[in-house]
mmCIF file of C-alpha atoms and ligand atoms in Angstrom:
data_model
loop_
_atom_site.group_PDB
_atom_site.id
_atom_site.type_symbol
_atom_site.label_atom_id
_atom_site.label_comp_id
_atom_site.label_asym_id
_atom_site.label_seq_id
_atom_site.Cartn_x
_atom_site.Cartn_y
_atom_site.Cartn_z
ATOM 1 C CA MET A 150 4.191 25.045 -4.593
ATOM 2 C CA THR A 151 4.977 22.143 -2.392
ATOM 3 C CA LYS A 152 6.790 19.559 -3.345
ATOM 4 C CA ILE A 153 6.406 16.037 -1.667
ATOM 5 C CA LEU A 154 9.088 13.091 -3.506
ATOM 6 C CA ILE A 155 7.488 10.240 -4.212
ATOM 7 C CA THR A 156 9.225 7.130 -4.303
ATOM 8 C CA GLY A 157 7.809 4.114 -5.878
ATOM 9 C CA GLY A 158 5.507 6.861 -6.989
ATOM 10 C CA ALA A 159 4.968 4.971 -10.466
ATOM 11 C CA GLY A 160 3.109 1.745 -8.469
ATOM 12 C CA TYR A 161 0.043 0.674 -7.562
ATOM 13 C CA ILE A 162 -0.853 3.534 -4.832
ATOM 14 C CA GLY A 163 1.729 5.928 -5.288
ATOM 15 C CA THR A 164 0.180 7.298 -8.068
ATOM 16 C CA HIS A 165 -3.550 7.496 -6.764
ATOM 17 C CA THR A 166 -1.032 9.095 -4.015
ATOM 18 C CA ALA A 167 0.081 11.600 -7.234
ATOM 19 C CA ILE A 168 -3.721 12.200 -7.444
ATOM 20 C CA ALA A 169 -4.152 12.459 -3.963
ATOM 21 C CA LEU A 170 -1.292 15.376 -3.378
ATOM 22 C CA VAL A 171 -1.767 17.409 -6.845
ATOM 23 C CA ASN A 172 -5.708 17.861 -5.663
ATOM 24 C CA ALA A 173 -4.668 19.195 -2.461
ATOM 25 C CA GLY A 174 -1.638 21.457 -3.710
ATOM 26 C CA TYR A 175 1.424 19.407 -3.470
ATOM 27 C CA GLU A 176 3.574 18.995 -6.269
ATOM 28 C CA PRO A 177 4.652 15.181 -6.662
ATOM 29 C CA ILE A 178 7.899 14.343 -7.596
ATOM 30 C CA ILE A 179 8.084 10.869 -8.705
ATOM 31 C CA ILE A 180 11.190 8.292 -8.772
ATOM 32 C CA ASP A 181 10.509 5.171 -9.384
ATOM 33 C CA ASP A 182 12.755 1.333 -11.827
ATOM 34 C CA PHE A 183 10.135 0.572 -12.749
ATOM 35 C CA SER A 184 10.910 -2.296 -12.008
ATOM 36 C CA ASN A 185 7.557 -3.801 -10.473
ATOM 37 C CA SER A 186 5.995 -1.031 -12.772
ATOM 38 C CA SER A 187 5.232 0.392 -15.637
ATOM 39 C CA LYS A 188 6.334 4.042 -17.137
ATOM 40 C CA SER A 189 3.057 3.769 -19.263
ATOM 41 C CA VAL A 190 1.264 4.288 -15.956
ATOM 42 C CA LEU A 191 2.156 7.496 -15.825
ATOM 43 C CA ILE A 192 0.045 8.521 -19.240
ATOM 44 C CA GLY A 193 -3.189 7.560 -17.517
ATOM 45 C CA LEU A 194 -1.837 9.403 -13.844
ATOM 46 C CA GLU A 195 -1.184 12.568 -16.603
ATOM 47 C CA LYS A 196 -4.228 12.746 -18.329
ATOM 48 C CA ILE A 197 -6.264 12.027 -14.474
ATOM 49 C CA LEU A 198 -4.056 15.340 -14.259
ATOM 50 C CA GLY A 199 -4.304 17.618 -17.070
ATOM 51 C CA GLN A 200 -0.441 17.853 -15.617
ATOM 52 C CA SER A 201 2.473 15.970 -16.481
ATOM 53 C CA VAL A 202 4.944 15.067 -13.351
ATOM 54 C CA LYS A 203 8.359 15.333 -13.175
ATOM 55 C CA PHE A 204 9.181 11.831 -12.775
ATOM 56 C CA TYR A 205 13.147 10.367 -11.584
ATOM 57 C CA GLU A 206 13.665 6.708 -12.933
ATOM 58 C CA GLY A 207 16.086 5.117 -10.974
ATOM 59 C CA ASP A 208 16.741 2.530 -8.128
ATOM 60 C CA CYS A 209 15.911 4.569 -4.688
ATOM 61 C CA ASN A 210 19.083 3.051 -3.279
ATOM 62 C CA ASP A 211 20.947 4.483 -5.701
ATOM 63 C CA ASN A 212 22.644 7.117 -3.133
ATOM 64 C CA GLN A 213 24.128 9.794 -5.881
ATOM 65 C CA LEU A 214 21.151 10.145 -7.452
ATOM 66 C CA MET A 215 18.863 10.256 -4.561
ATOM 67 C CA ASP A 216 20.836 13.206 -3.556
ATOM 68 C CA ARG A 217 19.914 14.918 -7.078
ATOM 69 C CA VAL A 218 16.509 14.631 -6.847
ATOM 70 C CA PHE A 219 16.704 16.626 -3.504
ATOM 71 C CA SER A 220 19.407 18.894 -4.538
ATOM 72 C CA GLU A 221 17.513 19.849 -7.605
ATOM 73 C CA ASN A 222 14.082 19.388 -6.150
ATOM 74 C CA ALA A 223 12.694 21.965 -2.979
ATOM 75 C CA LEU A 224 10.701 18.979 -1.249
ATOM 76 C CA THR A 225 9.693 19.728 1.840
ATOM 77 C CA GLY A 226 8.287 16.184 2.464
ATOM 78 C CA ALA A 227 8.557 12.603 1.153
ATOM 79 C CA ILE A 228 6.242 9.394 1.269
ATOM 80 C CA HIS A 229 8.388 6.322 1.119
ATOM 81 C CA PHE A 230 5.994 3.278 -1.297
ATOM 82 C CA ALA A 231 9.554 1.800 -2.960
ATOM 83 C CA ALA A 232 9.970 -1.484 -2.287
ATOM 84 C CA SER A 233 9.387 -5.176 -3.035
ATOM 85 C CA LYS A 234 6.543 -6.404 -1.522
ATOM 86 C CA ALA A 235 5.025 -10.008 -3.013
ATOM 87 C CA VAL A 236 4.903 -11.785 0.066
ATOM 88 C CA GLY A 237 5.842 -15.210 -1.607
ATOM 89 C CA GLU A 238 8.872 -14.280 -3.777
ATOM 90 C CA SER A 239 9.761 -12.494 -0.264
ATOM 91 C CA THR A 240 10.024 -16.444 1.426
ATOM 92 C CA GLN A 241 12.326 -17.074 -1.840
ATOM 93 C CA LYS A 242 14.874 -14.285 -2.042
ATOM 94 C CA PRO A 243 15.079 -13.172 1.963
ATOM 95 C CA LEU A 244 18.684 -10.994 0.781
ATOM 96 C CA LYS A 245 16.806 -9.711 -2.483
ATOM 97 C CA TYR A 246 14.130 -8.127 0.348
ATOM 98 C CA TYR A 247 16.297 -7.287 3.553
ATOM 99 C CA LYS A 248 18.623 -5.620 1.034
ATOM 100 C CA ASN A 249 15.584 -3.487 -1.070
ATOM 101 C CA ASN A 250 13.105 -2.794 1.218
ATOM 102 C CA LEU A 251 16.076 -1.667 4.408
ATOM 103 C CA ASN A 252 18.317 0.487 2.582
ATOM 104 C CA SER A 253 16.129 2.500 0.158
ATOM 105 C CA LEU A 254 14.642 3.978 3.409
ATOM 106 C CA LEU A 255 18.108 3.640 5.496
ATOM 107 C CA VAL A 256 19.710 5.730 2.491
ATOM 108 C CA LEU A 257 15.828 8.677 1.742
ATOM 109 C CA LEU A 258 16.517 9.238 5.641
ATOM 110 C CA GLU A 259 20.057 10.056 5.222
ATOM 111 C CA VAL A 260 19.721 12.041 2.210
ATOM 112 C CA MET A 261 16.105 14.159 3.755
ATOM 113 C CA GLN A 262 19.504 14.856 6.565
ATOM 114 C CA LYS A 263 21.824 16.234 4.564
ATOM 115 C CA HIS A 264 18.824 18.033 2.804
ATOM 116 C CA GLY A 265 17.071 19.115 6.171
ATOM 117 C CA VAL A 266 14.087 17.058 5.086
ATOM 118 C CA LYS A 267 12.445 16.211 7.657
ATOM 119 C CA ASP A 268 8.987 15.616 6.758
ATOM 120 C CA LEU A 269 8.436 11.228 6.111
ATOM 121 C CA VAL A 270 5.364 9.320 5.695
ATOM 122 C CA PHE A 271 6.461 5.508 5.291
ATOM 123 C CA SER A 272 4.619 2.921 4.153
ATOM 124 C CA SER A 273 4.147 -0.148 6.682
ATOM 125 C CA SER A 274 2.017 -3.274 6.763
ATOM 126 C CA CYS A 275 -1.031 -4.826 8.561
ATOM 127 C CA THR A 276 0.750 -7.660 8.182
ATOM 128 C CA VAL A 277 3.460 -7.037 11.332
ATOM 129 C CA TYR A 278 0.218 -7.490 13.431
ATOM 130 C CA GLY A 279 0.856 -11.246 11.904
ATOM 131 C CA GLN A 280 -2.405 -12.882 13.934
ATOM 132 C CA PRO A 281 -4.390 -10.541 16.681
ATOM 133 C CA ASP A 282 -5.450 -12.136 19.274
ATOM 134 C CA GLU A 283 -8.107 -9.658 19.534
ATOM 135 C CA LEU A 284 -10.009 -7.957 17.025
ATOM 136 C CA PRO A 285 -10.303 -5.029 15.100
ATOM 137 C CA VAL A 286 -6.446 -4.939 15.731
ATOM 138 C CA GLN A 287 -5.315 -1.252 17.167
ATOM 139 C CA GLU A 288 -2.081 0.084 16.859
ATOM 140 C CA ASP A 289 -0.875 -0.482 20.872
ATOM 141 C CA THR A 290 -1.803 -4.350 19.539
ATOM 142 C CA PRO A 291 1.790 -5.459 19.892
ATOM 143 C CA ARG A 292 3.643 -6.696 16.709
ATOM 144 C CA LYS A 293 3.911 -10.189 16.565
ATOM 145 C CA GLN A 294 6.992 -12.109 14.088
ATOM 146 C CA ALA A 295 6.416 -11.319 11.245
ATOM 147 C CA GLU A 296 5.083 -14.553 8.382
ATOM 148 C CA SER A 297 7.728 -13.701 5.584
ATOM 149 C CA PRO A 298 10.666 -11.282 4.960
ATOM 150 C CA TYR A 299 8.257 -8.865 2.916
ATOM 151 C CA GLY A 300 6.237 -8.596 6.768
ATOM 152 C CA ASN A 301 9.594 -8.673 8.864
ATOM 153 C CA THR A 302 11.123 -5.739 6.167
ATOM 154 C CA LYS A 303 7.903 -3.025 7.686
ATOM 155 C CA ILE A 304 8.208 -4.424 11.624
ATOM 156 C CA ILE A 305 12.323 -3.174 10.980
ATOM 157 C CA CYS A 306 11.738 -0.050 8.634
ATOM 158 C CA GLU A 307 9.542 0.962 11.493
ATOM 159 C CA ASP A 308 11.789 0.097 14.542
ATOM 160 C CA ILE A 309 14.839 2.465 12.217
ATOM 161 C CA LEU A 310 12.620 4.988 12.397
ATOM 162 C CA ARG A 311 11.587 4.360 16.048
ATOM 163 C CA ASP A 312 15.235 4.636 17.170
ATOM 164 C CA LEU A 313 15.867 7.378 14.761
ATOM 165 C CA VAL A 314 13.268 9.354 16.196
ATOM 166 C CA LYS A 315 14.530 8.858 19.508
ATOM 167 C CA SER A 316 18.607 9.656 18.679
ATOM 168 C CA GLY A 317 16.157 13.017 18.576
ATOM 169 C CA ALA A 318 16.735 13.472 15.086
ATOM 170 C CA LYS A 319 14.787 16.557 12.848
ATOM 171 C CA ASN A 320 12.526 14.134 11.121
ATOM 172 C CA ARG A 321 8.565 14.057 11.268
ATOM 173 C CA ILE A 322 7.177 10.737 10.365
ATOM 174 C CA VAL A 323 3.696 9.248 10.541
ATOM 175 C CA SER A 324 4.196 4.928 9.529
ATOM 176 C CA LEU A 325 1.015 4.195 7.895
ATOM 177 C CA ARG A 326 -0.359 0.992 8.498
ATOM 178 C CA TYR A 327 -2.025 -0.344 5.318
ATOM 179 C CA PHE A 328 -4.995 -3.647 5.341
ATOM 180 C CA ASN A 329 -5.814 -4.920 1.770
ATOM 181 C CA PRO A 330 -5.452 -2.071 -0.988
ATOM 182 C CA ILE A 331 -8.223 -2.764 -3.688
ATOM 183 C CA GLY A 332 -10.419 -1.125 -6.570
ATOM 184 C CA ALA A 333 -8.564 2.100 -9.097
ATOM 185 C CA HIS A 334 -9.665 5.892 -10.038
ATOM 186 C CA PRO A 335 -12.435 5.644 -10.691
ATOM 187 C CA THR A 336 -11.475 6.651 -14.912
ATOM 188 C CA GLY A 337 -10.142 3.410 -15.060
ATOM 189 C CA LEU A 338 -6.563 5.289 -16.477
ATOM 190 C CA ILE A 339 -4.793 3.372 -13.563
ATOM 191 C CA GLY A 340 -4.734 0.432 -10.965
ATOM 192 C CA GLU A 341 -2.733 -2.533 -10.050
ATOM 193 C CA LEU A 342 -0.788 -3.630 -12.258
ATOM 194 C CA PRO A 343 0.142 -7.201 -10.994
ATOM 195 C CA ILE A 344 3.429 -8.216 -13.349
ATOM 196 C CA GLY A 345 3.199 -11.754 -14.507
ATOM 197 C CA VAL A 346 0.538 -14.146 -12.076
ATOM 198 C CA PRO A 347 -1.539 -12.219 -8.923
ATOM 199 C CA ALA A 348 -0.907 -12.873 -5.786
ATOM 200 C CA ASN A 349 -2.984 -11.172 -4.463
ATOM 201 C CA LEU A 350 -6.978 -11.517 -4.618
ATOM 202 C CA VAL A 351 -8.495 -8.863 -6.196
ATOM 203 C CA PRO A 352 -6.189 -9.180 -9.495
ATOM 204 C CA PHE A 353 -6.723 -12.980 -9.791
ATOM 205 C CA VAL A 354 -10.727 -12.106 -9.274
ATOM 206 C CA THR A 355 -11.288 -9.734 -12.372
ATOM 207 C CA GLN A 356 -7.833 -11.571 -14.321
ATOM 208 C CA THR A 357 -9.859 -14.831 -14.546
ATOM 209 C CA ALA A 358 -13.657 -13.276 -14.869
ATOM 210 C CA VAL A 359 -12.095 -11.976 -18.424
ATOM 211 C CA GLY A 360 -10.501 -14.829 -18.777
ATOM 212 C CA ILE A 361 -7.449 -14.161 -18.004
ATOM 213 C CA ARG A 362 -6.979 -17.143 -15.366
ATOM 214 C CA GLU A 363 -9.177 -20.346 -15.790
ATOM 215 C CA LYS A 364 -10.096 -19.953 -12.498
ATOM 216 C CA LEU A 365 -9.826 -18.996 -8.900
ATOM 217 C CA LEU A 366 -8.714 -20.579 -5.563
ATOM 218 C CA VAL A 367 -9.766 -19.794 -3.232
ATOM 219 C CA PHE A 368 -6.518 -21.340 0.271
ATOM 220 C CA GLY A 369 -9.011 -22.650 2.035
ATOM 221 C CA ASP A 370 -12.333 -22.721 3.730
ATOM 222 C CA ASP A 371 -12.070 -24.826 6.917
ATOM 223 C CA TYR A 372 -10.719 -21.064 9.187
ATOM 224 C CA ASN A 373 -12.533 -20.411 12.140
ATOM 225 C CA THR A 374 -14.948 -17.789 10.512
ATOM 226 C CA PRO A 375 -17.898 -17.726 9.965
ATOM 227 C CA ASP A 376 -18.020 -19.049 6.060
ATOM 228 C CA GLY A 377 -14.812 -20.638 6.020
ATOM 229 C CA SER A 378 -12.424 -18.163 4.307
ATOM 230 C CA CYS A 379 -9.901 -16.293 5.347
ATOM 231 C CA ILE A 380 -11.228 -12.193 6.350
ATOM 232 C CA ARG A 381 -9.309 -9.443 5.632
ATOM 233 C CA ASP A 382 -9.966 -5.165 5.800
ATOM 234 C CA TYR A 383 -9.991 -4.455 1.695
ATOM 235 C CA ILE A 384 -9.360 -0.474 1.831
ATOM 236 C CA HIS A 385 -9.673 1.179 -1.726
ATOM 237 C CA VAL A 386 -6.791 3.118 -2.679
ATOM 238 C CA MET A 387 -8.957 6.034 -3.601
ATOM 239 C CA ASP A 388 -9.558 6.672 0.537
ATOM 240 C CA LEU A 389 -5.558 5.073 0.285
ATOM 241 C CA ALA A 390 -3.773 7.504 -1.327
ATOM 242 C CA ASP A 391 -6.523 10.713 1.118
ATOM 243 C CA ALA A 392 -4.743 8.610 4.074
ATOM 244 C CA HIS A 393 -1.365 9.923 3.368
ATOM 245 C CA VAL A 394 -2.268 13.585 2.199
ATOM 246 C CA LYS A 395 -4.109 13.071 6.184
ATOM 247 C CA ALA A 396 -0.700 12.118 7.592
ATOM 248 C CA LEU A 397 1.290 15.501 5.710
ATOM 249 C CA GLU A 398 -0.935 17.464 7.066
ATOM 250 C CA TYR A 399 -1.372 16.148 10.105
ATOM 251 C CA LEU A 400 3.175 16.559 10.724
ATOM 252 C CA HIS A 401 2.887 20.817 9.448
ATOM 253 C CA ASN A 402 2.525 21.243 13.404
ATOM 254 C CA LYS A 403 3.795 19.154 15.071
ATOM 255 C CA PRO A 404 7.207 19.024 16.852
ATOM 256 C CA ASP A 405 10.649 18.262 14.446
ATOM 257 C CA THR A 406 11.101 15.397 15.888
ATOM 258 C CA TYR A 407 8.010 13.410 16.311
ATOM 259 C CA LEU A 408 6.771 9.562 15.059
ATOM 260 C CA ASP A 409 3.223 8.571 15.094
ATOM 261 C CA LEU A 410 1.299 5.459 13.537
ATOM 262 C CA PHE A 411 -1.663 4.393 11.691
ATOM 263 C CA ASN A 412 -4.221 1.700 11.377
ATOM 264 C CA VAL A 413 -5.348 3.160 7.523
ATOM 265 C CA GLY A 414 -8.279 -0.040 6.702
ATOM 266 C CA THR A 415 -12.327 -0.089 6.576
ATOM 267 C CA GLY A 416 -12.518 -1.459 9.699
ATOM 268 C CA LYS A 417 -14.947 -3.779 8.375
ATOM 269 C CA GLY A 418 -13.736 -8.003 7.917
ATOM 270 C CA ASN A 419 -14.737 -9.224 4.788
ATOM 271 C CA SER A 420 -14.415 -12.958 3.722
ATOM 272 C CA VAL A 421 -12.539 -14.788 0.595
ATOM 273 C CA LEU A 422 -16.313 -15.853 -0.863
ATOM 274 C CA GLU A 423 -17.638 -12.530 0.132
ATOM 275 C CA VAL A 424 -15.378 -10.855 -2.054
ATOM 276 C CA ILE A 425 -16.147 -13.110 -4.629
ATOM 277 C CA GLN A 426 -20.370 -12.954 -4.282
ATOM 278 C CA THR A 427 -19.941 -8.707 -3.963
ATOM 279 C CA PHE A 428 -17.359 -9.468 -7.047
ATOM 280 C CA GLU A 429 -20.808 -10.808 -8.992
ATOM 281 C CA LYS A 430 -22.948 -8.781 -8.229
ATOM 282 C CA VAL A 431 -21.348 -5.913 -9.246
ATOM 283 C CA SER A 432 -20.092 -7.170 -11.750
ATOM 284 C CA GLY A 433 -22.980 -8.935 -13.135
ATOM 285 C CA LYS A 434 -20.528 -12.162 -13.929
ATOM 286 C CA SER A 435 -20.234 -15.212 -12.889
ATOM 287 C CA LEU A 436 -16.727 -16.634 -11.183
ATOM 288 C CA ASN A 437 -15.169 -19.383 -12.116
ATOM 289 C CA TYR A 438 -13.188 -20.643 -8.901
ATOM 290 C CA GLU A 439 -12.550 -24.086 -6.515
ATOM 291 C CA ILE A 440 -12.330 -24.072 -2.807
ATOM 292 C CA VAL A 441 -7.788 -25.691 -2.507
ATOM 293 C CA ALA A 442 -5.605 -25.831 0.759
ATOM 294 C CA ARG A 443 -4.522 -22.588 3.020
ATOM 295 C CA ARG A 444 -1.935 -20.938 1.599
ATOM 296 C CA PRO A 445 1.141 -21.201 4.000
ATOM 297 C CA GLY A 446 1.456 -18.399 5.914
ATOM 298 C CA ASP A 447 -1.953 -16.648 5.328
ATOM 299 C CA ILE A 448 -3.220 -16.014 8.590
ATOM 300 C CA GLU A 449 -6.805 -15.937 9.327
ATOM 301 C CA LYS A 450 -8.337 -12.802 10.025
ATOM 302 C CA VAL A 451 -7.523 -9.276 10.544
ATOM 303 C CA TRP A 452 -9.458 -5.842 9.931
ATOM 304 C CA ALA A 453 -8.007 -2.954 11.417
ATOM 305 C CA ASN A 454 -9.174 -0.844 14.145
ATOM 306 C CA THR A 455 -9.574 2.554 13.022
ATOM 307 C CA GLU A 456 -10.873 5.292 16.068
ATOM 308 C CA LYS A 457 -6.680 6.944 16.134
ATOM 309 C CA ILE A 458 -6.850 7.584 12.391
ATOM 310 C CA GLU A 459 -10.448 9.027 12.733
ATOM 311 C CA LYS A 460 -9.661 11.391 15.586
ATOM 312 C CA LEU A 461 -5.872 12.898 14.659
ATOM 313 C CA LEU A 462 -6.333 12.652 11.128
ATOM 314 C CA GLY A 463 -9.758 12.743 10.404
ATOM 315 C CA TRP A 464 -9.415 9.767 7.839
ATOM 316 C CA LYS A 465 -11.751 8.141 7.731
ATOM 317 C CA ALA A 466 -13.070 5.010 4.622
ATOM 318 C CA LYS A 467 -15.953 6.790 2.111
ATOM 319 C CA LEU A 468 -15.447 3.659 -0.249
ATOM 320 C CA ASP A 469 -16.550 0.566 0.374
ATOM 321 C CA LEU A 470 -16.156 -3.126 -0.761
ATOM 322 C CA GLU A 471 -18.495 -2.596 -3.546
ATOM 323 C CA ASP A 472 -16.729 0.465 -4.836
ATOM 324 C CA GLY A 473 -13.515 -1.217 -4.602
ATOM 325 C CA LEU A 474 -14.513 -4.639 -6.652
ATOM 326 C CA ARG A 475 -16.677 -2.300 -8.303
ATOM 327 C CA ASP A 476 -13.890 0.148 -9.751
ATOM 328 C CA SER A 477 -11.301 -2.940 -9.289
ATOM 329 C CA TRP A 478 -13.476 -4.809 -12.452
ATOM 330 C CA ASN A 479 -13.533 -1.330 -14.785
ATOM 331 C CA TRP A 480 -9.827 -1.212 -14.474
ATOM 332 C CA GLN A 481 -9.852 -4.009 -15.707
ATOM 333 C CA LEU A 482 -11.766 -3.564 -18.500
ATOM 334 C CA LYS A 483 -10.098 -1.138 -19.693
ATOM 335 C CA LEU A 484 -6.258 -3.160 -19.411
ATOM 336 C CA SER A 485 -8.375 -5.672 -22.233
ATOM 337 C CA GLU A 486 -9.738 -2.618 -24.705
ATOM 338 C CA GLN A 487 -5.621 -2.031 -24.723
ATOM 339 C CA SER A 488 -4.116 -5.607 -24.992
HETATM 340 C C1 WQD B 1601 -6.253 -12.448 0.675
HETATM 341 C C2 WQD B 1601 -6.870 -13.405 1.158
HETATM 342 C C3 WQD B 1601 -5.535 -15.536 0.628
HETATM 343 C C4 WQD B 1601 -5.147 -14.425 -3.232
HETATM 344 C C5 WQD B 1601 -0.535 -9.615 1.506
HETATM 345 C C6 WQD B 1601 0.888 -8.940 2.441
HETATM 346 C C7 WQD B 1601 0.192 -7.176 2.502
HETATM 347 C C8 WQD B 1601 -0.228 -6.191 1.433
HETATM 348 C C9 WQD B 1601 -1.242 -7.353 0.490
HETATM 349 C C10 WQD B 1601 1.685 -5.621 -0.612
HETATM 350 C C11 WQD B 1601 -6.034 -14.236 2.007
HETATM 351 C C12 WQD B 1601 -6.766 -15.396 -0.622
HETATM 352 C C13 WQD B 1601 -5.673 -14.210 -2.215
HETATM 353 C C14 WQD B 1601 -5.986 -16.167 -4.146
HETATM 354 C C15 WQD B 1601 -6.921 -16.738 -2.563
HETATM 355 N N1 WQD B 1601 1.249 -7.010 0.879
HETATM 356 N N2 WQD B 1601 -6.598 -15.526 -1.896
HETATM 357 N N3 WQD B 1601 -6.853 -17.071 -3.269
HETATM 358 O O1 WQD B 1601 -1.763 -12.131 2.064
HETATM 359 O O2 WQD B 1601 -3.487 -10.369 2.649
HETATM 360 O O3 WQD B 1601 -2.081 -9.662 2.604
HETATM 361 O O4 WQD B 1601 -0.984 -8.534 0.622
HETATM 362 O O5 WQD B 1601 1.354 -4.397 -0.046
HETATM 363 O O6 WQD B 1601 0.671 -7.262 3.750
HETATM 364 O O7 WQD B 1601 0.500 -9.922 3.657
HETATM 365 O O8 WQD B 1601 -3.891 -10.588 0.627
HETATM 366 O O9 WQD B 1601 -4.959 -10.397 -1.253
HETATM 367 O O10 WQD B 1601 -3.090 -11.845 -1.255
HETATM 368 O O11 WQD B 1601 -4.404 -12.405 0.502
HETATM 369 O O12 WQD B 1601 -8.021 -17.640 -2.176
HETATM 370 O O13 WQD B 1601 -5.306 -16.607 -5.127
HETATM 371 O O14 WQD B 1601 -7.472 -13.776 -0.271
HETATM 372 O O15 WQD B 1601 -4.808 -16.866 1.658
HETATM 373 O O16 WQD B 1601 -7.435 -15.011 2.657
HETATM 374 P P1 WQD B 1601 -2.953 -10.400 1.874
HETATM 375 P P2 WQD B 1601 -3.624 -11.366 -0.646
#
């Protein structure tokens, strides 16, 4: 069975990707320090899969542990999710973000080289574009100065991968620039598990609807958009997971030294107020929200040009905003039943 390491594999996108890998005939090996997830997610994951998943509890910055993982498993590739990802927190704790997000990639790359493992799919983000001058944004759109240390770590990691491949290293790498992941597995057994107050829109919406939060604050309706609220490209996490499998398969017949990058979005933008209206439609709940001042660092509008990933990887989003919000709501209801 072709074994693929998933760093941060107990996370939101990591668990959904583990399912996509198993469905495609791979065996996922998870490493996670559970700093931004909970071991309980593995129970839900194994219920969905109907089989156990091998995992290591630990930090990707731990050279010895990573060496052991590669020694104990005949890995044919890796998907690197493990990173600190809270935009706001990164402005308060930049050193934590630079140390963790950069060093964990460097440790992974060094251990891959030591063990002769070439294939890597890297979790990047549309945040590298900043506010694009033209929309939809395509992969050769120049990146802009990041609005946060988190976003800057994604830019620097992309540059590390570019320079590694330019050096002639035997690595075949795809960077995936995610837009805004939402949704959950339709069983409601796994999903986004924000620790503390959610920074992202959709978990805050579902927590408000279920009564955990008193109301949603909409950060600004004075932007240059049709309804004044910010526009994003909300991609269902199940579609996003499938894109990782397609990226691995794309690398199989590439030269030993290869790099490419792809936008992973639906190609459609929706505003915050449209997300609220769509949520109310799919959930039948009326959402308590208040328009307040803009959030510093927010860009106004971004959505993906997806021609390249459709053409080269044969991948296109199958699920839309309604599907994502319906599945996020179902997950929130299941979570509330458990508590
Ligand atoms: C979306 C829109 C907010 C919360 C960031 C990172 C990206 C990725 C996802 C990690 C914005 C508005 C939000 C709220 C609101 N990071 N909003 N009230 O900022 O587009 O992307 O998170 O995976 O790399 O850049 O996502 O969900 O925080 O915000 O009005 O309580 O919702 O202003 O317009 P964002 P988000």
